mmCIF file of C-alpha atoms in Angstrom:
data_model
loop_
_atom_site.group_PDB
_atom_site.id
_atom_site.type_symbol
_atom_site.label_atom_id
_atom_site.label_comp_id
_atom_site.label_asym_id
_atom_site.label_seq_id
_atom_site.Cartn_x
_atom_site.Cartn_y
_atom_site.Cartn_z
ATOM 1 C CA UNK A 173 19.204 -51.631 -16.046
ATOM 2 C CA UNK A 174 21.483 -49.181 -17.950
ATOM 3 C CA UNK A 175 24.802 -49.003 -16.746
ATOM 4 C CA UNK A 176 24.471 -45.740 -15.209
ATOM 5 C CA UNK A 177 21.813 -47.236 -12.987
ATOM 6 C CA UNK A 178 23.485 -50.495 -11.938
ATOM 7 C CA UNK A 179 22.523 -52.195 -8.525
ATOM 8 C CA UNK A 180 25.225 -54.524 -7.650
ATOM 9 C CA UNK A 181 24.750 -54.215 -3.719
ATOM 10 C CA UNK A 182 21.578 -55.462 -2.292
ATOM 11 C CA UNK A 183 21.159 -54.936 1.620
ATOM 12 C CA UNK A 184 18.396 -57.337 3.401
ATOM 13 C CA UNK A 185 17.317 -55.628 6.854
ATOM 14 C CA UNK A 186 16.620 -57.693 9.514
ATOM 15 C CA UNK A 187 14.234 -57.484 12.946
ATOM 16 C CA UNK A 188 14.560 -53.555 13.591
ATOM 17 C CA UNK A 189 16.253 -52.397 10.036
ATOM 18 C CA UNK A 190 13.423 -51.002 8.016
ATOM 19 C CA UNK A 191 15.181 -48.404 6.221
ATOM 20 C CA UNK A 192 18.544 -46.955 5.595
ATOM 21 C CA UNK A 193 19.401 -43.729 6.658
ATOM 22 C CA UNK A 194 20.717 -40.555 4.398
ATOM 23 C CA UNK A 195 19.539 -41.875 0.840
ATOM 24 C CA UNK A 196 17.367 -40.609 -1.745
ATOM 25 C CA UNK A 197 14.712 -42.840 -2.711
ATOM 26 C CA UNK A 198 14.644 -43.297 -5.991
ATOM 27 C CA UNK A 199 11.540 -45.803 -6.625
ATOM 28 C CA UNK A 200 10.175 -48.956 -5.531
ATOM 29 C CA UNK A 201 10.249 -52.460 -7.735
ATOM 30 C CA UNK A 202 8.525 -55.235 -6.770
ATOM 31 C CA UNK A 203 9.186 -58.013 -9.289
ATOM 32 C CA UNK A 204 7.293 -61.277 -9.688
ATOM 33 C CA UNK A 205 9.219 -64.118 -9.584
ATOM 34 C CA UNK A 206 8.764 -68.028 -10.211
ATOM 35 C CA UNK A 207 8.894 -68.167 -6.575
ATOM 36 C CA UNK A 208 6.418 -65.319 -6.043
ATOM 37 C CA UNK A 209 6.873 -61.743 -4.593
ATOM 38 C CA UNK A 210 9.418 -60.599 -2.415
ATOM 39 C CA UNK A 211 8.604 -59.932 1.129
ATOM 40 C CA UNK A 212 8.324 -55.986 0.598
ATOM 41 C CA UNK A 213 8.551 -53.922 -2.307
ATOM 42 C CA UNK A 214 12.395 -53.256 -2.534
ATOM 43 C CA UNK A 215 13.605 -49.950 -2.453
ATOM 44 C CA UNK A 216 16.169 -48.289 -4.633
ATOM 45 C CA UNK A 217 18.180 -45.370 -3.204
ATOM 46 C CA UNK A 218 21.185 -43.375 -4.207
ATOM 47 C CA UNK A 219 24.003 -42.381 -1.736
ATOM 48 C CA UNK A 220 25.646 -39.026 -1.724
ATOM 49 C CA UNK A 221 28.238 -40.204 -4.467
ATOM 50 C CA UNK A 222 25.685 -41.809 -6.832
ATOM 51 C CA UNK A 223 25.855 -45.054 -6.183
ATOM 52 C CA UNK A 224 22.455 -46.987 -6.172
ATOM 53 C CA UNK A 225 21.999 -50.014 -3.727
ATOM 54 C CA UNK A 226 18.615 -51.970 -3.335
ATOM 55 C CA UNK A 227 16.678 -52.355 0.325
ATOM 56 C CA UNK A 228 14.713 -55.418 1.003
ATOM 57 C CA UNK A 229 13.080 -55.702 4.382
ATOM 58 C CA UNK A 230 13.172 -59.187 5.063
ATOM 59 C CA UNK A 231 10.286 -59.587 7.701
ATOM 60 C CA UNK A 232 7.876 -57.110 5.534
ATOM 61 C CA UNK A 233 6.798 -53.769 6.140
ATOM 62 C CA UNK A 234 6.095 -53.832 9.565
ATOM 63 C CA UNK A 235 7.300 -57.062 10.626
ATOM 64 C CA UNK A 236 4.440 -59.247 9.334
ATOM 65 C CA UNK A 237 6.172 -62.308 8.102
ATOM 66 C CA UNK A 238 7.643 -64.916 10.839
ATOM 67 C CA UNK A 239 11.143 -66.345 10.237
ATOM 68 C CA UNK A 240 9.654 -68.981 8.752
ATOM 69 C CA UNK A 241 7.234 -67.967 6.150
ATOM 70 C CA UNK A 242 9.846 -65.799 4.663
ATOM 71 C CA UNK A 243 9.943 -65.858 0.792
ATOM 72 C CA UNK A 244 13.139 -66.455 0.798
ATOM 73 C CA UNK A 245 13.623 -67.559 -2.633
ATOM 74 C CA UNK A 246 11.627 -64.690 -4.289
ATOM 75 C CA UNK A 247 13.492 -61.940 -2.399
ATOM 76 C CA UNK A 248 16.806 -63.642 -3.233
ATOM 77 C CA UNK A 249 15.632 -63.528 -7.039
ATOM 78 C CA UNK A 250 14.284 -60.415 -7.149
ATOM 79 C CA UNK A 251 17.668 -59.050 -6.085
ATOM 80 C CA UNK A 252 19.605 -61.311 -8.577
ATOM 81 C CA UNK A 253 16.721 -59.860 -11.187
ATOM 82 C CA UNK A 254 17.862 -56.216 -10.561
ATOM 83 C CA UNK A 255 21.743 -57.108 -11.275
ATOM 84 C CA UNK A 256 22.763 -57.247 -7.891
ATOM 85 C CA UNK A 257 26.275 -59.138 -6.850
ATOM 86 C CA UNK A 258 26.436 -58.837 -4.084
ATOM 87 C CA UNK A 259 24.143 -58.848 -0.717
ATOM 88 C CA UNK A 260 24.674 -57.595 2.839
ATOM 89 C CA UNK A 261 22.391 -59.036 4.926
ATOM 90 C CA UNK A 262 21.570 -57.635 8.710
ATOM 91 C CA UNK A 263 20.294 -59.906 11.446
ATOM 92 C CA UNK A 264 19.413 -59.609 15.086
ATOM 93 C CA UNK A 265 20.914 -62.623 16.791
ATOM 94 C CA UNK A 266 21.357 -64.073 20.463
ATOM 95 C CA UNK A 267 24.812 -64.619 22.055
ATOM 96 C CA UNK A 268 26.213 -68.139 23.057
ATOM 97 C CA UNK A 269 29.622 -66.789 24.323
ATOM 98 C CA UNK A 270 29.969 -64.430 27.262
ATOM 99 C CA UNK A 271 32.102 -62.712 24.961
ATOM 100 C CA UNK A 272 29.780 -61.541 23.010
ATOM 101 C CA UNK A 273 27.606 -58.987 24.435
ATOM 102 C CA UNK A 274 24.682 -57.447 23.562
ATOM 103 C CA UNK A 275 25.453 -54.484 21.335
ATOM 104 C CA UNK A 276 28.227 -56.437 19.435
ATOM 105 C CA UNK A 277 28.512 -56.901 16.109
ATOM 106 C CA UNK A 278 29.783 -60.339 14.317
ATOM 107 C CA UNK A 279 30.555 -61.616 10.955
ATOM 108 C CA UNK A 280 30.546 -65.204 11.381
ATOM 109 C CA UNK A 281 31.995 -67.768 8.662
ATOM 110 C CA UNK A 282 29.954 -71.013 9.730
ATOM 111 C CA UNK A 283 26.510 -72.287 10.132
ATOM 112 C CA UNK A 284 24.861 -74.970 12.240
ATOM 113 C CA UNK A 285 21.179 -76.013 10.238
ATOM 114 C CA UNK A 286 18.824 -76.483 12.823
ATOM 115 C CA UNK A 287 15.675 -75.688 10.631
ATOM 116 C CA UNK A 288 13.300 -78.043 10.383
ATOM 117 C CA UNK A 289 12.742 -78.694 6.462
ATOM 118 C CA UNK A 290 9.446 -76.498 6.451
ATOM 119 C CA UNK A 291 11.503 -73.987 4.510
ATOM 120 C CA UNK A 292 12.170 -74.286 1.001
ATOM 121 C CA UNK A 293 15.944 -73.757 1.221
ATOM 122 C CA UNK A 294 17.232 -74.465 -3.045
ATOM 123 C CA UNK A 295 15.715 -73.071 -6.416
ATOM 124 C CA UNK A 296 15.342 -76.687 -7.758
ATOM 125 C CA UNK A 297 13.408 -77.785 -5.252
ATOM 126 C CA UNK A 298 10.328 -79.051 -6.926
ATOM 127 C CA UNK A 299 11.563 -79.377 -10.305
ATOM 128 C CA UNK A 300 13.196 -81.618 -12.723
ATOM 129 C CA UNK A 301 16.417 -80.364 -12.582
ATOM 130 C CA UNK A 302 19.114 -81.634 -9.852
ATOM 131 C CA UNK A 303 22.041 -79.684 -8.400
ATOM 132 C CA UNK A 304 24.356 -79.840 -5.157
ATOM 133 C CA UNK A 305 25.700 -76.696 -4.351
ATOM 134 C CA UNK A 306 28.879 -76.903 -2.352
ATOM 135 C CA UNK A 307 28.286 -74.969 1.336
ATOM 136 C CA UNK A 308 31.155 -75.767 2.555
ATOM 137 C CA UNK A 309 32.044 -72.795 3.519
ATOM 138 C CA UNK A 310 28.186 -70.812 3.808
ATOM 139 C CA UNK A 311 29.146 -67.420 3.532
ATOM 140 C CA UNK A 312 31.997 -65.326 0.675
ATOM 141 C CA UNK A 313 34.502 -65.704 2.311
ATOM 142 C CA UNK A 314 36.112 -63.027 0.077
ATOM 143 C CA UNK A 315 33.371 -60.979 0.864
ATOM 144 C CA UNK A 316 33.613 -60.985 4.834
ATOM 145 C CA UNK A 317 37.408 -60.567 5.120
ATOM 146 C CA UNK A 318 36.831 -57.507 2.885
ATOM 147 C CA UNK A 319 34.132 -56.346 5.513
ATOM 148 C CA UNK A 320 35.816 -56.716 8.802
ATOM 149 C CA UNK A 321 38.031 -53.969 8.705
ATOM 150 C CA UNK A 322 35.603 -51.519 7.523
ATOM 151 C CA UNK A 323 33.094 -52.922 9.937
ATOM 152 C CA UNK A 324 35.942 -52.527 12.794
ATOM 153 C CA UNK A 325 36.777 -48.910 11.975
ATOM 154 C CA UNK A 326 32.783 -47.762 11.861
ATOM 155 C CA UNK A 327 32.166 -49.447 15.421
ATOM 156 C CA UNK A 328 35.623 -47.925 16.823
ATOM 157 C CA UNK A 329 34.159 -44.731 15.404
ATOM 158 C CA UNK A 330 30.813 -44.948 15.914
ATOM 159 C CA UNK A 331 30.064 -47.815 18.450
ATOM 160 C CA UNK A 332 30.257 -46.790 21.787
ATOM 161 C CA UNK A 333 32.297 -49.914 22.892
ATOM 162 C CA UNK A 334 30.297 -52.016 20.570
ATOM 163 C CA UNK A 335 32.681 -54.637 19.477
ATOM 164 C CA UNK A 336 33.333 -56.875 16.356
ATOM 165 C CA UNK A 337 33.532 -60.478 16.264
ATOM 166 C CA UNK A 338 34.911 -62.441 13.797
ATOM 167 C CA UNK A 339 35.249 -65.959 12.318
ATOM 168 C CA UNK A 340 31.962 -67.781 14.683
ATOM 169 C CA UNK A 341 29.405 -70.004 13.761
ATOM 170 C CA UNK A 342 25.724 -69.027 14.343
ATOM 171 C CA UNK A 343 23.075 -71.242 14.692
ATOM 172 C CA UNK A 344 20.326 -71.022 12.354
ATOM 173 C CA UNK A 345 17.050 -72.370 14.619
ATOM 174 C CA UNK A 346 13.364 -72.999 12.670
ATOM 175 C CA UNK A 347 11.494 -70.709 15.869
ATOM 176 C CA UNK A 348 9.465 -68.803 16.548
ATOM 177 C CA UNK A 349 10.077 -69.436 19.904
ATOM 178 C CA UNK A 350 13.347 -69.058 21.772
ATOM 179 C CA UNK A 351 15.315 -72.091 22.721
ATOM 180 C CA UNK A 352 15.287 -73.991 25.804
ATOM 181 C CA UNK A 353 17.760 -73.656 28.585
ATOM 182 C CA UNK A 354 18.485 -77.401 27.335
ATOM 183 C CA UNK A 355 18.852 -76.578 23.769
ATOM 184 C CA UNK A 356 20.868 -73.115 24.324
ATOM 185 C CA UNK A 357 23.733 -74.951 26.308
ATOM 186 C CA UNK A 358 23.815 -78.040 23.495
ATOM 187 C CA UNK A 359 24.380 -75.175 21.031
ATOM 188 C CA UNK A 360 27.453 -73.975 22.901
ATOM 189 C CA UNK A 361 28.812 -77.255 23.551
ATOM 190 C CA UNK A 362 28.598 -77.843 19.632
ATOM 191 C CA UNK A 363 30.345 -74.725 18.982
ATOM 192 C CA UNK A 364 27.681 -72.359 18.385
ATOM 193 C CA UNK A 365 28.616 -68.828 18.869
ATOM 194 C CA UNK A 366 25.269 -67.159 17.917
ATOM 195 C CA UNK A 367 21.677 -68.088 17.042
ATOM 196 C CA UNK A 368 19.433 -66.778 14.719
ATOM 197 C CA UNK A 369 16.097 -67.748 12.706
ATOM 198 C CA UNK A 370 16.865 -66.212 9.224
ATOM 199 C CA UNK A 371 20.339 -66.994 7.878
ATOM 200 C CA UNK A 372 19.227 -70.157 6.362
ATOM 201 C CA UNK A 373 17.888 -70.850 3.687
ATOM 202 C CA UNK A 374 19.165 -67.156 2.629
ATOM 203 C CA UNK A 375 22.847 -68.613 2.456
ATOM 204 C CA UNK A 376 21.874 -71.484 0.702
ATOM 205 C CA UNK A 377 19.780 -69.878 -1.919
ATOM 206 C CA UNK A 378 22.175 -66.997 -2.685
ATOM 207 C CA UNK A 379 24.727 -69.683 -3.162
ATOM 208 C CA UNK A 380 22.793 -71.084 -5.998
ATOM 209 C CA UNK A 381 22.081 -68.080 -7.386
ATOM 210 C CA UNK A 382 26.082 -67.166 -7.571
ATOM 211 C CA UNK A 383 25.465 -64.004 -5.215
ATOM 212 C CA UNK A 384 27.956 -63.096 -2.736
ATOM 213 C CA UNK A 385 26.420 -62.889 0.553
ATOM 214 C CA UNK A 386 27.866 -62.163 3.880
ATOM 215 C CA UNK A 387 25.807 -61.913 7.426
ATOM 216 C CA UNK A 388 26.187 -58.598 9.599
ATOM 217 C CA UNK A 389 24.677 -60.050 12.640
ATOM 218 C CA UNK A 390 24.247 -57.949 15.957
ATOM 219 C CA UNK A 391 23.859 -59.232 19.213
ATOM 220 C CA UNK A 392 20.570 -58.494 21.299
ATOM 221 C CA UNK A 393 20.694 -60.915 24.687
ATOM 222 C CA UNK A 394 22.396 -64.160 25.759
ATOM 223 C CA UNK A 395 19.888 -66.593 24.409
ATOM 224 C CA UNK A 396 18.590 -69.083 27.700
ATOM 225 C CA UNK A 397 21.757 -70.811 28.717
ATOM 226 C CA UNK A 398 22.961 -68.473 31.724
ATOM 227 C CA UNK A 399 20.964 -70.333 34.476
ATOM 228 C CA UNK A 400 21.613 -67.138 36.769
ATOM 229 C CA UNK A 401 19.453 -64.880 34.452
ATOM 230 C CA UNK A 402 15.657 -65.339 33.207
ATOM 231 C CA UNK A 403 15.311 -67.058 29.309
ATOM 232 C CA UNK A 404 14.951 -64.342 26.800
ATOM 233 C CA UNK A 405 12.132 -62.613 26.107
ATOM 234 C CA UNK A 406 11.188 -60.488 22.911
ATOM 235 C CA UNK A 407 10.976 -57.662 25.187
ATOM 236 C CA UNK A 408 14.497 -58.501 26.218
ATOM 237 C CA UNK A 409 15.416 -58.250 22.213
ATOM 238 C CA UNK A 410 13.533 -54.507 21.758
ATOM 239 C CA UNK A 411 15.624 -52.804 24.459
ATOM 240 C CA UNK A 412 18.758 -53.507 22.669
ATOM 241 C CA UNK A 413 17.416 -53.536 19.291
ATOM 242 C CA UNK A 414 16.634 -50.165 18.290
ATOM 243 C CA UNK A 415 20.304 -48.807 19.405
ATOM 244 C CA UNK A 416 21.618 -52.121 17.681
ATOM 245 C CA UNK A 417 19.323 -51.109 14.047
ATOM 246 C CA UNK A 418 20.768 -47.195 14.328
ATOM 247 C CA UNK A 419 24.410 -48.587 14.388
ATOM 248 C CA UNK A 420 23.889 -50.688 11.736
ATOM 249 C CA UNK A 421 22.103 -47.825 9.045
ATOM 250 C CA UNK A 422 25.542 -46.214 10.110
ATOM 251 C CA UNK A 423 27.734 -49.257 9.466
ATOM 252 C CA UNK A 424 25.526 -49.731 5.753
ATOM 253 C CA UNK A 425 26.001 -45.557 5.041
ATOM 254 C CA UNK A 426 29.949 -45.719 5.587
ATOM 255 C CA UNK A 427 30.838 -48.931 3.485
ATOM 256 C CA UNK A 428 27.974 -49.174 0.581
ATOM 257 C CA UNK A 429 30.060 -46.751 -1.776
ATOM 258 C CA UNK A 430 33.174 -48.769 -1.564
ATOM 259 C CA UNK A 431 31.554 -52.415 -1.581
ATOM 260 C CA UNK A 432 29.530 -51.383 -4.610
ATOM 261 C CA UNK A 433 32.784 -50.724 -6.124
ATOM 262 C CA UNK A 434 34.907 -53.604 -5.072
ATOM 263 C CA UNK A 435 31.433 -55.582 -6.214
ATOM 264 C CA UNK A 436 31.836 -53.959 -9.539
ATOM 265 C CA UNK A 437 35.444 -54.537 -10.209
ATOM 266 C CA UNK A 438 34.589 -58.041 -8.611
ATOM 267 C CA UNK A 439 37.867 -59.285 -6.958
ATOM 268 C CA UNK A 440 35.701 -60.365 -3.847
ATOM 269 C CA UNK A 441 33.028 -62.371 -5.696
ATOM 270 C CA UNK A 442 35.019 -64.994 -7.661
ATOM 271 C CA UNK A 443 34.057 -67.530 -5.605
ATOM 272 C CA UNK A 444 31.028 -67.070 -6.668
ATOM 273 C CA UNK A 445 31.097 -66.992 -10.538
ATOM 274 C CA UNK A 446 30.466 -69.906 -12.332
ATOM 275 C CA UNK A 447 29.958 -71.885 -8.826
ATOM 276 C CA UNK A 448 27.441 -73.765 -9.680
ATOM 277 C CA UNK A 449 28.757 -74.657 -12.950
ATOM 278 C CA UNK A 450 29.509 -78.508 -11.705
ATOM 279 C CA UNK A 451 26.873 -78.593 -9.473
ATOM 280 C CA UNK A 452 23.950 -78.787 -11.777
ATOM 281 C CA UNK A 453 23.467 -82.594 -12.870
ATOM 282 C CA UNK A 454 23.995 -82.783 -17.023
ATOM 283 C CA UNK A 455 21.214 -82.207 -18.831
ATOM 284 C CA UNK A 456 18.838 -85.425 -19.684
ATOM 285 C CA UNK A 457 16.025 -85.417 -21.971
ATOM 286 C CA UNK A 458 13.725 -86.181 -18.838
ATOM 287 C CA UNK A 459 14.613 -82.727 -17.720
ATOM 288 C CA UNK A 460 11.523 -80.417 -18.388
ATOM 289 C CA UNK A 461 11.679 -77.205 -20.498
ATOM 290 C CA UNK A 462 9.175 -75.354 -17.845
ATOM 291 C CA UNK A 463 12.015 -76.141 -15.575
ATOM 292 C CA UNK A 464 14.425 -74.720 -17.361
ATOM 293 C CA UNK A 465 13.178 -72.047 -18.482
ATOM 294 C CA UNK A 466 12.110 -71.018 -14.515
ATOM 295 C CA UNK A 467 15.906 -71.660 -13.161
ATOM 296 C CA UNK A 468 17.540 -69.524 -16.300
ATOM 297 C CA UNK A 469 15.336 -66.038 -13.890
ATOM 298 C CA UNK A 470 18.833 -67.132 -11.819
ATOM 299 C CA UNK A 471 20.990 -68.506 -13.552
ATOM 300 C CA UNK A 472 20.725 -67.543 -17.265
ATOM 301 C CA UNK A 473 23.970 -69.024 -18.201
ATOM 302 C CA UNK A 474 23.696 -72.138 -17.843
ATOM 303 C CA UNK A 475 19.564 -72.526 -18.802
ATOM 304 C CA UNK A 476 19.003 -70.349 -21.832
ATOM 305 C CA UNK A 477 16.137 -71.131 -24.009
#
């Protein structure tokens, strides 16, 4: 893209975020990928100033795609195709901790896996070439301390009590169904905050692909572990989640034109650059060229032709 039409920011919507509010459409891209096509067409839209940020819902238009069939690695490289830096990705997610309430927002900083290996969760997967990204820490940690303030002020603005959590671990669960009353309680006692079926492998894979990525997640019910209350239901999760979806279009409108900024003069993505420098295994002549040539869509430094 020409530099007067740079997308550094991609947003990924989650259960009830179809759209973003007050931008212009611009167009729609929907780039093929080694790993196939994104889950939607991804939308490019201007804010007020200028600024152009990319849309991908991550469920589909119209929520067709379960948690698990997501194409997680072709809407991850799509938005790394595009130039984007940078990703902002909204979830719906059940609460572990009395604390957090349904309405709340949280930006958590750890992740328990508790997929089940159905997902392809890394880029080399099936290939010839072998890398260990560290995930020590999941998410940019640059990234999220940069968001909680703005994300505080919106919600003190904007939220109607809503409050902001910070610094939890979510719980990434294969689904579709809920947990058990059994499970939900486990979580807790491991130090689970939150639970969600989508953060993973969207972490993983934007780590490889030297993205920074950071989880808004927003808080629908209590998952199944209050034994006074019935188990959540998906009709539980639609009452809150269309009040939840508005608040966050209005959290995404108010901070887009300054993170595509601080994205572009790129103090909060160094972790990121050249991570996965020492990761990839050296080259060996048993290492195919196909291969190569399919990981340098993400990574072009390190597997030009």
């Amino acid at each position: 893209m020409s530099e007067e039409s740079k997308v550094l920011v991609g947003v990924i919507g989650g259960s009830g975020l179809y759209h973003l509010d007050n931008l212009t459409l611009i167009k729609q891209v929907n780039p093929e990928t080694p790993w196939g096509f994104p889950s939607s067409p991804i939308t490019i839209c201007a804010l007020p100033s200028g600024t152009q940020v990319a849309f991908l819902a991550r469920h589909g238009a119209g929520h067709t795609i379960a948690p698990s069939a997501v194409p997680a690695r072709a809407n991850i490289a799509a938005l790394k195709s595009l130039g984007v830096r940078a990703i902002l990705a909204f979830s719906a997610v059940g609460s572990l901790r009395e604390e957090i309430a349904p309405g709340d927002f949280v930006l958590p900083s750890q992740i328990i896996d508790r997929t089940k290996g159905v997902r392809p969760a890394s880029f080399f997967e099936g290939t010839s070439v072998v890398a260990h990204a560290s995930f020590g820490d999941p998410f940019s940690n640059r990234l999220v301390h940069w968001l909680e303030s703005r994300v505080a002020g919106v919600l003190a603005a904007h939220g109607a009590g809503a409050k902001l959590h910070t610094d939890k671990c979510v719980v990434c669960m294969e689904g579709p169904q809920f947990s058990t009353r059994a499970e939900s309680k486990m979580y807790r006692q491991w130090g689970g905050d939150i639970i969600n079926m989508s953060v993973l492998p969207e972490a993983k894979l934007a780590r490889e692909a030297e993205l920074g990525y950071a989880l808004v997640a927003t808080a629908t019910d209590y998952d199944s572990w209050r034994e006074a209350e019935d188990s959540v239901t998906a009709a539980d999760v639609f009452k809150v989640l269309q009040n939840n979806a508005q608040l966050s279009r209005t959290v995404a409108a108010t901070i887009l034109d300054e993170l595509h900024g601080a994205a572009e003069e790129g103090g909060i993505l160094t972790e990121q650059v050249g991570s996965m420098k020492f990761s990839i295994m050296p080259r060996s002549e048993k290492q195919k060229d196909e291969d190569r040539h399919k990981l340098s869509y993400i990574l072009p430094t390190y597997f030009t032709d």
